[in-house]
mmCIF file of N, CA, C and O in Angstrom:
data_model
loop_
_atom_site.group_PDB
_atom_site.id
_atom_site.type_symbol
_atom_site.label_atom_id
_atom_site.label_comp_id
_atom_site.label_asym_id
_atom_site.label_seq_id
_atom_site.Cartn_x
_atom_site.Cartn_y
_atom_site.Cartn_z
ATOM 1 N N UNK A 25 21.634 9.243 -4.022
ATOM 2 C CA UNK A 25 20.333 8.045 -3.478
ATOM 3 C C UNK A 25 18.763 8.014 -3.914
ATOM 4 O O UNK A 25 18.555 9.619 -2.599
ATOM 5 N N UNK A 26 17.469 7.783 -4.646
ATOM 6 C CA UNK A 26 16.005 8.279 -4.048
ATOM 7 C C UNK A 26 16.154 7.404 -3.188
ATOM 8 O O UNK A 26 15.902 5.555 -3.318
ATOM 9 N N UNK A 27 15.334 7.121 -2.468
ATOM 10 C CA UNK A 27 13.835 6.715 -1.823
ATOM 11 C C UNK A 27 13.614 5.608 -2.902
ATOM 12 O O UNK A 27 12.750 6.358 -3.690
ATOM 13 N N UNK A 28 12.721 4.583 -2.481
ATOM 14 C CA UNK A 28 12.423 4.026 -3.998
ATOM 15 C C UNK A 28 10.725 4.074 -3.178
ATOM 16 O O UNK A 28 9.598 4.235 -1.957
ATOM 17 N N UNK A 29 9.320 4.536 -3.585
ATOM 18 C CA UNK A 29 8.478 4.330 -3.749
ATOM 19 C C UNK A 29 7.622 3.416 -4.518
ATOM 20 O O UNK A 29 7.078 3.444 -5.612
ATOM 21 N N UNK A 30 7.559 2.184 -3.804
ATOM 22 C CA UNK A 30 6.863 1.133 -4.215
ATOM 23 C C UNK A 30 5.487 0.614 -3.583
ATOM 24 O O UNK A 30 5.989 0.679 -2.556
ATOM 25 N N UNK A 31 5.118 0.106 -4.361
ATOM 26 C CA UNK A 31 3.639 -0.780 -3.407
ATOM 27 C C UNK A 31 3.664 -1.745 -3.331
ATOM 28 O O UNK A 31 4.484 -2.122 -4.638
ATOM 29 N N UNK A 32 3.646 -2.653 -2.988
ATOM 30 C CA UNK A 32 3.918 -4.283 -3.100
ATOM 31 C C UNK A 32 2.748 -4.908 -1.725
ATOM 32 O O UNK A 32 2.383 -4.190 -1.214
ATOM 33 N N UNK A 33 2.447 -5.735 -2.345
ATOM 34 C CA UNK A 33 1.391 -6.777 -0.968
ATOM 35 C C UNK A 33 0.764 -8.246 -1.599
ATOM 36 O O UNK A 33 1.729 -8.009 -2.538
ATOM 37 N N UNK A 34 1.419 -8.893 0.039
ATOM 38 C CA UNK A 34 1.013 -10.627 -0.275
ATOM 39 C C UNK A 34 0.211 -10.688 -0.548
ATOM 40 O O UNK A 34 -1.700 -10.279 0.188
ATOM 41 N N UNK A 35 -0.860 -11.525 -1.083
ATOM 42 C CA UNK A 35 -2.061 -11.675 -1.343
ATOM 43 C C UNK A 35 -2.361 -12.958 -1.051
ATOM 44 O O UNK A 35 -1.743 -13.867 -1.027
ATOM 45 N N UNK A 36 -3.658 -13.157 0.398
ATOM 46 C CA UNK A 36 -3.688 -14.795 1.206
ATOM 47 C C UNK A 36 -2.311 -15.418 1.446
ATOM 48 O O UNK A 36 -2.076 -16.846 1.235
ATOM 49 N N UNK A 37 -1.415 -14.574 1.392
ATOM 50 C CA UNK A 37 -0.082 -15.636 1.788
ATOM 51 C C UNK A 37 0.612 -16.303 1.322
ATOM 52 O O UNK A 37 1.706 -17.231 0.936
ATOM 53 N N UNK A 38 -0.201 -16.371 -0.632
ATOM 54 C CA UNK A 38 0.398 -17.016 -1.674
ATOM 55 C C UNK A 38 1.570 -15.926 -2.374
ATOM 56 O O UNK A 38 2.252 -17.083 -3.156
ATOM 57 N N UNK A 39 1.312 -15.378 -3.780
ATOM 58 C CA UNK A 39 1.238 -13.799 -4.237
ATOM 59 C C UNK A 39 1.680 -13.147 -3.860
ATOM 60 O O UNK A 39 1.524 -12.408 -2.407
ATOM 61 N N UNK A 40 2.934 -12.227 -4.222
ATOM 62 C CA UNK A 40 3.489 -11.319 -4.274
ATOM 63 C C UNK A 40 3.170 -10.344 -4.983
ATOM 64 O O UNK A 40 3.016 -10.862 -6.802
ATOM 65 N N UNK A 41 1.936 -9.418 -4.674
ATOM 66 C CA UNK A 41 2.538 -7.888 -5.608
ATOM 67 C C UNK A 41 2.944 -6.673 -5.751
ATOM 68 O O UNK A 41 3.372 -6.199 -4.415
ATOM 69 N N UNK A 42 3.943 -6.329 -6.921
ATOM 70 C CA UNK A 42 5.132 -5.015 -6.373
ATOM 71 C C UNK A 42 5.310 -4.495 -8.109
ATOM 72 O O UNK A 42 4.949 -4.899 -8.542
ATOM 73 N N UNK A 43 5.367 -3.244 -8.162
ATOM 74 C CA UNK A 43 5.251 -2.286 -8.928
ATOM 75 C C UNK A 43 4.791 -1.050 -8.284
ATOM 76 O O UNK A 43 5.241 -0.458 -7.230
ATOM 77 N N UNK A 44 4.639 -0.005 -9.440
ATOM 78 C CA UNK A 44 4.333 1.204 -9.855
ATOM 79 C C UNK A 44 2.862 1.094 -9.170
ATOM 80 O O UNK A 44 2.752 2.414 -8.879
ATOM 81 N N UNK A 45 2.695 -0.013 -9.801
ATOM 82 C CA UNK A 45 0.690 0.552 -9.490
ATOM 83 C C UNK A 45 0.002 1.030 -8.833
ATOM 84 O O UNK A 45 0.368 0.367 -7.982
ATOM 85 N N UNK A 46 -0.441 2.526 -8.331
ATOM 86 C CA UNK A 46 -1.169 3.090 -8.067
ATOM 87 C C UNK A 46 -3.058 1.985 -8.061
ATOM 88 O O UNK A 46 -3.326 1.816 -8.216
ATOM 89 N N UNK A 47 -2.715 1.838 -6.589
ATOM 90 C CA UNK A 47 -3.843 0.529 -6.216
ATOM 91 C C UNK A 47 -5.636 1.791 -6.026
ATOM 92 O O UNK A 47 -5.844 2.123 -4.932
ATOM 93 N N UNK A 48 -6.106 2.405 -7.131
ATOM 94 C CA UNK A 48 -6.916 3.397 -7.053
ATOM 95 C C UNK A 48 -7.310 3.450 -8.824
ATOM 96 O O UNK A 48 -6.902 2.975 -8.755
ATOM 97 N N UNK A 49 -8.481 3.573 -8.446
ATOM 98 C CA UNK A 49 -9.818 3.205 -9.889
ATOM 99 C C UNK A 49 -8.270 4.726 -10.830
ATOM 100 O O UNK A 49 -9.033 4.200 -12.323
ATOM 101 N N UNK A 50 -7.934 5.532 -10.583
ATOM 102 C CA UNK A 50 -7.895 6.087 -11.384
ATOM 103 C C UNK A 50 -6.356 6.364 -12.285
ATOM 104 O O UNK A 50 -6.011 6.486 -13.303
ATOM 105 N N UNK A 51 -6.510 4.251 -12.014
ATOM 106 C CA UNK A 51 -4.814 4.226 -12.340
ATOM 107 C C UNK A 51 -4.921 3.001 -12.706
ATOM 108 O O UNK A 51 -4.087 2.512 -14.021
ATOM 109 N N UNK A 52 -5.780 3.014 -14.201
ATOM 110 C CA UNK A 52 -7.111 1.574 -14.083
ATOM 111 C C UNK A 52 -7.277 2.227 -15.519
ATOM 112 O O UNK A 52 -7.838 2.418 -15.460
ATOM 113 N N UNK A 53 -7.889 0.753 -16.459
ATOM 114 C CA UNK A 53 -8.573 1.285 -17.524
ATOM 115 C C UNK A 53 -7.899 1.823 -19.005
ATOM 116 O O UNK A 53 -6.733 2.361 -18.652
ATOM 117 N N UNK A 54 -8.315 2.472 -20.009
ATOM 118 C CA UNK A 54 -7.571 2.664 -21.213
ATOM 119 C C UNK A 54 -7.564 4.088 -20.615
ATOM 120 O O UNK A 54 -7.160 5.281 -20.886
ATOM 121 N N UNK A 55 -7.557 5.172 -19.537
ATOM 122 C CA UNK A 55 -6.663 6.342 -19.332
ATOM 123 C C UNK A 55 -6.717 6.513 -18.352
ATOM 124 O O UNK A 55 -6.101 7.499 -17.929
ATOM 125 N N UNK A 56 -5.889 4.888 -18.157
ATOM 126 C CA UNK A 56 -5.090 5.240 -16.780
ATOM 127 C C UNK A 56 -3.374 5.583 -16.657
ATOM 128 O O UNK A 56 -3.829 5.508 -17.909
ATOM 129 N N UNK A 57 -2.402 5.607 -15.712
ATOM 130 C CA UNK A 57 -1.268 6.094 -15.961
ATOM 131 C C UNK A 57 -0.782 3.898 -16.132
ATOM 132 O O UNK A 57 -0.765 3.951 -16.196
ATOM 133 N N UNK A 58 0.895 4.466 -17.390
ATOM 134 C CA UNK A 58 1.164 4.324 -17.512
ATOM 135 C C UNK A 58 2.345 3.311 -15.658
ATOM 136 O O UNK A 58 2.621 3.547 -16.073
ATOM 137 N N UNK A 59 1.286 2.473 -15.850
ATOM 138 C CA UNK A 59 2.433 1.600 -14.324
ATOM 139 C C UNK A 59 2.787 0.291 -14.903
ATOM 140 O O UNK A 59 2.824 -0.023 -16.018
ATOM 141 N N UNK A 60 3.240 0.012 -14.061
ATOM 142 C CA UNK A 60 3.944 -1.905 -14.684
ATOM 143 C C UNK A 60 3.441 -2.641 -12.571
ATOM 144 O O UNK A 60 3.681 -1.309 -11.225
ATOM 145 N N UNK A 61 3.722 -4.034 -13.157
ATOM 146 C CA UNK A 61 3.668 -5.013 -11.845
ATOM 147 C C UNK A 61 4.204 -6.577 -12.104
ATOM 148 O O UNK A 61 3.875 -6.980 -13.176
ATOM 149 N N UNK A 62 4.637 -6.551 -11.137
ATOM 150 C CA UNK A 62 4.980 -7.921 -11.066
ATOM 151 C C UNK A 62 3.869 -8.699 -10.127
ATOM 152 O O UNK A 62 3.911 -8.478 -9.444
ATOM 153 N N UNK A 63 3.749 -9.583 -10.439
ATOM 154 C CA UNK A 63 2.957 -10.601 -9.823
ATOM 155 C C UNK A 63 3.907 -11.722 -9.804
ATOM 156 O O UNK A 63 4.140 -12.655 -10.685
ATOM 157 N N UNK A 64 3.847 -12.914 -8.360
ATOM 158 C CA UNK A 64 4.822 -14.262 -8.357
ATOM 159 C C UNK A 64 4.473 -14.714 -7.157
ATOM 160 O O UNK A 64 3.701 -14.576 -6.529
ATOM 161 N N UNK A 65 4.243 -16.647 -7.740
ATOM 162 C CA UNK A 65 4.450 -17.328 -6.325
ATOM 163 C C UNK A 65 5.536 -18.151 -5.711
ATOM 164 O O UNK A 65 5.443 -18.981 -5.388
ATOM 165 N N UNK A 66 6.137 -17.430 -6.527
ATOM 166 C CA UNK A 66 7.556 -17.971 -5.664
ATOM 167 C C UNK A 66 7.222 -17.361 -4.264
ATOM 168 O O UNK A 66 7.180 -16.822 -3.766
ATOM 169 N N UNK A 67 7.580 -18.512 -3.378
ATOM 170 C CA UNK A 67 7.192 -19.331 -2.034
ATOM 171 C C UNK A 67 8.749 -18.498 -1.546
ATOM 172 O O UNK A 67 8.597 -17.521 0.141
ATOM 173 N N UNK A 68 9.850 -17.789 -1.699
ATOM 174 C CA UNK A 68 10.915 -17.742 -1.404
ATOM 175 C C UNK A 68 10.733 -15.945 -1.139
ATOM 176 O O UNK A 68 11.149 -14.949 -0.672
ATOM 177 N N UNK A 69 9.747 -15.319 -2.742
ATOM 178 C CA UNK A 69 9.158 -13.787 -3.257
ATOM 179 C C UNK A 69 8.320 -13.319 -1.775
ATOM 180 O O UNK A 69 8.787 -12.866 -0.967
ATOM 181 N N UNK A 70 7.465 -14.698 -1.859
ATOM 182 C CA UNK A 70 5.772 -14.645 -0.023
ATOM 183 C C UNK A 70 7.667 -14.450 0.956
ATOM 184 O O UNK A 70 6.462 -13.309 1.383
ATOM 185 N N UNK A 71 7.656 -15.186 1.215
ATOM 186 C CA UNK A 71 9.090 -15.071 2.875
ATOM 187 C C UNK A 71 9.586 -13.543 2.332
ATOM 188 O O UNK A 71 9.208 -12.529 3.649
ATOM 189 N N UNK A 72 9.990 -13.406 1.371
ATOM 190 C CA UNK A 72 11.254 -11.860 1.733
ATOM 191 C C UNK A 72 9.846 -11.488 1.804
ATOM 192 O O UNK A 72 10.411 -9.383 2.515
ATOM 193 N N UNK A 73 9.023 -10.635 1.473
ATOM 194 C CA UNK A 73 8.140 -9.551 1.296
ATOM 195 C C UNK A 73 7.295 -9.018 2.159
ATOM 196 O O UNK A 73 7.615 -8.566 3.006
ATOM 197 N N UNK A 74 7.328 -10.060 3.298
ATOM 198 C CA UNK A 74 6.363 -10.245 4.017
ATOM 199 C C UNK A 74 7.543 -10.625 5.224
ATOM 200 O O UNK A 74 6.741 -9.164 6.395
ATOM 201 N N UNK A 75 8.681 -10.646 5.515
ATOM 202 C CA UNK A 75 9.759 -10.438 6.578
ATOM 203 C C UNK A 75 10.182 -9.112 5.845
ATOM 204 O O UNK A 75 10.037 -8.258 6.995
ATOM 205 N N UNK A 76 9.323 -7.867 5.165
ATOM 206 C CA UNK A 76 10.203 -6.648 4.657
ATOM 207 C C UNK A 76 9.154 -5.873 5.099
ATOM 208 O O UNK A 76 9.369 -5.452 6.118
ATOM 209 N N UNK A 77 7.836 -6.741 5.305
ATOM 210 C CA UNK A 77 7.641 -5.275 5.603
ATOM 211 C C UNK A 77 6.795 -6.049 7.230
ATOM 212 O O UNK A 77 6.246 -4.507 7.607
ATOM 213 N N UNK A 78 6.937 -7.021 7.314
ATOM 214 C CA UNK A 78 7.128 -6.988 8.515
ATOM 215 C C UNK A 78 8.068 -6.355 10.204
ATOM 216 O O UNK A 78 7.605 -5.279 10.773
ATOM 217 N N UNK A 79 9.142 -6.136 9.746
ATOM 218 C CA UNK A 79 9.425 -5.182 9.427
ATOM 219 C C UNK A 79 9.847 -3.674 9.655
ATOM 220 O O UNK A 79 10.152 -2.601 10.370
ATOM 221 N N UNK A 80 9.524 -3.140 8.311
ATOM 222 C CA UNK A 80 9.187 -1.573 7.815
ATOM 223 C C UNK A 80 7.846 -2.066 9.224
ATOM 224 O O UNK A 80 8.440 -0.945 9.859
ATOM 225 N N UNK A 81 7.116 -2.872 9.594
ATOM 226 C CA UNK A 81 5.611 -2.275 10.574
ATOM 227 C C UNK A 81 6.526 -2.340 12.079
ATOM 228 O O UNK A 81 5.714 -1.220 12.290
ATOM 229 N N UNK A 82 7.008 -2.755 11.830
ATOM 230 C CA UNK A 82 7.829 -2.857 13.436
ATOM 231 C C UNK A 82 8.561 -1.843 13.577
ATOM 232 O O UNK A 82 8.582 -1.411 14.528
ATOM 233 N N UNK A 83 9.474 -1.352 12.892
ATOM 234 C CA UNK A 83 10.703 -0.702 12.938
ATOM 235 C C UNK A 83 10.645 0.615 12.293
ATOM 236 O O UNK A 83 11.867 1.177 12.950
ATOM 237 N N UNK A 84 9.848 0.795 11.043
ATOM 238 C CA UNK A 84 10.287 1.941 10.553
ATOM 239 C C UNK A 84 9.393 3.219 9.887
ATOM 240 O O UNK A 84 9.365 3.963 9.552
ATOM 241 N N UNK A 85 7.975 2.764 10.317
ATOM 242 C CA UNK A 85 6.516 3.159 10.202
ATOM 243 C C UNK A 85 6.280 3.752 11.237
ATOM 244 O O UNK A 85 6.515 4.463 12.160
ATOM 245 N N UNK A 86 5.657 5.117 10.953
ATOM 246 C CA UNK A 86 5.565 7.029 11.645
ATOM 247 C C UNK A 86 4.199 7.154 11.987
ATOM 248 O O UNK A 86 3.342 6.804 10.618
ATOM 249 N N UNK A 87 3.742 7.019 12.228
ATOM 250 C CA UNK A 87 2.603 7.792 12.735
ATOM 251 C C UNK A 87 2.617 8.873 12.078
ATOM 252 O O UNK A 87 2.873 9.963 11.419
ATOM 253 N N UNK A 88 0.867 8.942 10.868
ATOM 254 C CA UNK A 88 0.503 9.717 10.565
ATOM 255 C C UNK A 88 -0.081 11.119 10.807
ATOM 256 O O UNK A 88 -1.056 10.335 12.048
ATOM 257 N N UNK A 89 -0.427 12.223 10.252
ATOM 258 C CA UNK A 89 -1.306 13.826 10.965
ATOM 259 C C UNK A 89 -2.668 12.725 10.580
ATOM 260 O O UNK A 89 -2.658 12.612 9.330
ATOM 261 N N UNK A 90 -3.767 13.320 11.240
ATOM 262 C CA UNK A 90 -5.159 13.095 10.307
ATOM 263 C C UNK A 90 -5.087 14.014 9.131
ATOM 264 O O UNK A 90 -4.638 15.594 8.948
ATOM 265 N N UNK A 91 -5.939 13.562 8.036
ATOM 266 C CA UNK A 91 -5.838 14.168 6.722
ATOM 267 C C UNK A 91 -6.648 15.172 7.447
ATOM 268 O O UNK A 91 -7.243 15.350 7.446
ATOM 269 N N UNK A 92 -6.752 17.048 6.835
ATOM 270 C CA UNK A 92 -7.316 17.794 6.852
ATOM 271 C C UNK A 92 -8.783 17.750 7.138
ATOM 272 O O UNK A 92 -9.369 18.251 7.198
ATOM 273 N N UNK A 93 -9.440 17.486 5.753
ATOM 274 C CA UNK A 93 -10.591 16.665 5.485
ATOM 275 C C UNK A 93 -11.469 15.982 6.534
ATOM 276 O O UNK A 93 -12.403 16.041 6.123
ATOM 277 N N UNK A 94 -10.769 15.532 7.249
ATOM 278 C CA UNK A 94 -11.361 15.226 7.818
ATOM 279 C C UNK A 94 -11.399 15.462 8.639
ATOM 280 O O UNK A 94 -12.498 14.462 10.014
ATOM 281 N N UNK A 95 -11.239 16.377 9.306
ATOM 282 C CA UNK A 95 -12.030 17.826 10.161
ATOM 283 C C UNK A 95 -13.690 17.757 9.793
ATOM 284 O O UNK A 95 -14.755 18.297 10.604
ATOM 285 N N UNK A 96 -14.188 17.627 8.233
ATOM 286 C CA UNK A 96 -15.375 17.482 8.486
ATOM 287 C C UNK A 96 -15.734 16.287 8.123
ATOM 288 O O UNK A 96 -16.922 16.502 8.788
ATOM 289 N N UNK A 97 -15.350 15.148 9.273
ATOM 290 C CA UNK A 97 -15.919 13.599 8.067
ATOM 291 C C UNK A 97 -16.956 13.722 10.268
ATOM 292 O O UNK A 97 -15.754 14.336 10.860
ATOM 293 N N UNK A 98 -18.090 13.504 10.435
ATOM 294 C CA UNK A 98 -18.832 13.498 11.902
ATOM 295 C C UNK A 98 -18.194 11.574 11.447
ATOM 296 O O UNK A 98 -18.976 10.505 10.965
ATOM 297 N N UNK A 99 -18.054 10.625 12.488
ATOM 298 C CA UNK A 99 -18.248 9.731 13.545
ATOM 299 C C UNK A 99 -20.295 9.808 13.643
ATOM 300 O O UNK A 99 -20.488 9.859 13.995
ATOM 301 N N UNK A 100 -20.148 7.734 13.055
ATOM 302 C CA UNK A 100 -21.032 7.395 12.987
ATOM 303 C C UNK A 100 -21.088 6.197 13.823
ATOM 304 O O UNK A 100 -20.498 6.634 14.618
ATOM 305 N N UNK A 101 -22.728 6.348 14.570
ATOM 306 C CA UNK A 101 -22.807 5.213 15.024
ATOM 307 C C UNK A 101 -21.693 3.972 15.374
ATOM 308 O O UNK A 101 -21.524 3.659 14.170
ATOM 309 N N UNK A 102 -20.738 3.690 16.341
ATOM 310 C CA UNK A 102 -20.330 3.488 16.574
ATOM 311 C C UNK A 102 -20.646 1.556 16.882
ATOM 312 O O UNK A 102 -21.803 1.587 18.083
ATOM 313 N N UNK A 103 -20.638 -0.207 16.168
ATOM 314 C CA UNK A 103 -21.277 -0.473 16.486
ATOM 315 C C UNK A 103 -20.338 -2.307 17.115
ATOM 316 O O UNK A 103 -19.229 -2.379 17.305
#
C-alpha cells in the first residue's frame, strides 16, 4: 500500500476542497500541472474533514526541521 498525499482544506467551516491540486502558483493556469480537485458543501463531508484534520493535528503531526534556506533569513522587528 501507499501513503495518500491529498491536499484538503475546509473553507469558512462550510466547504471542503480535496484533491491533488497544489496550492501554489505553478499548479494554476494554462502551463500548470494536470490536477484534480473536488469541492463540496455537504455538511457531513465538512464535519468529517474537520474531525480528520483535528485527529491528524492532535495525534499524527510531527515537528519539521527548519528549512535550510531559513538560516539566511534575518528576523525583522517584532510588532
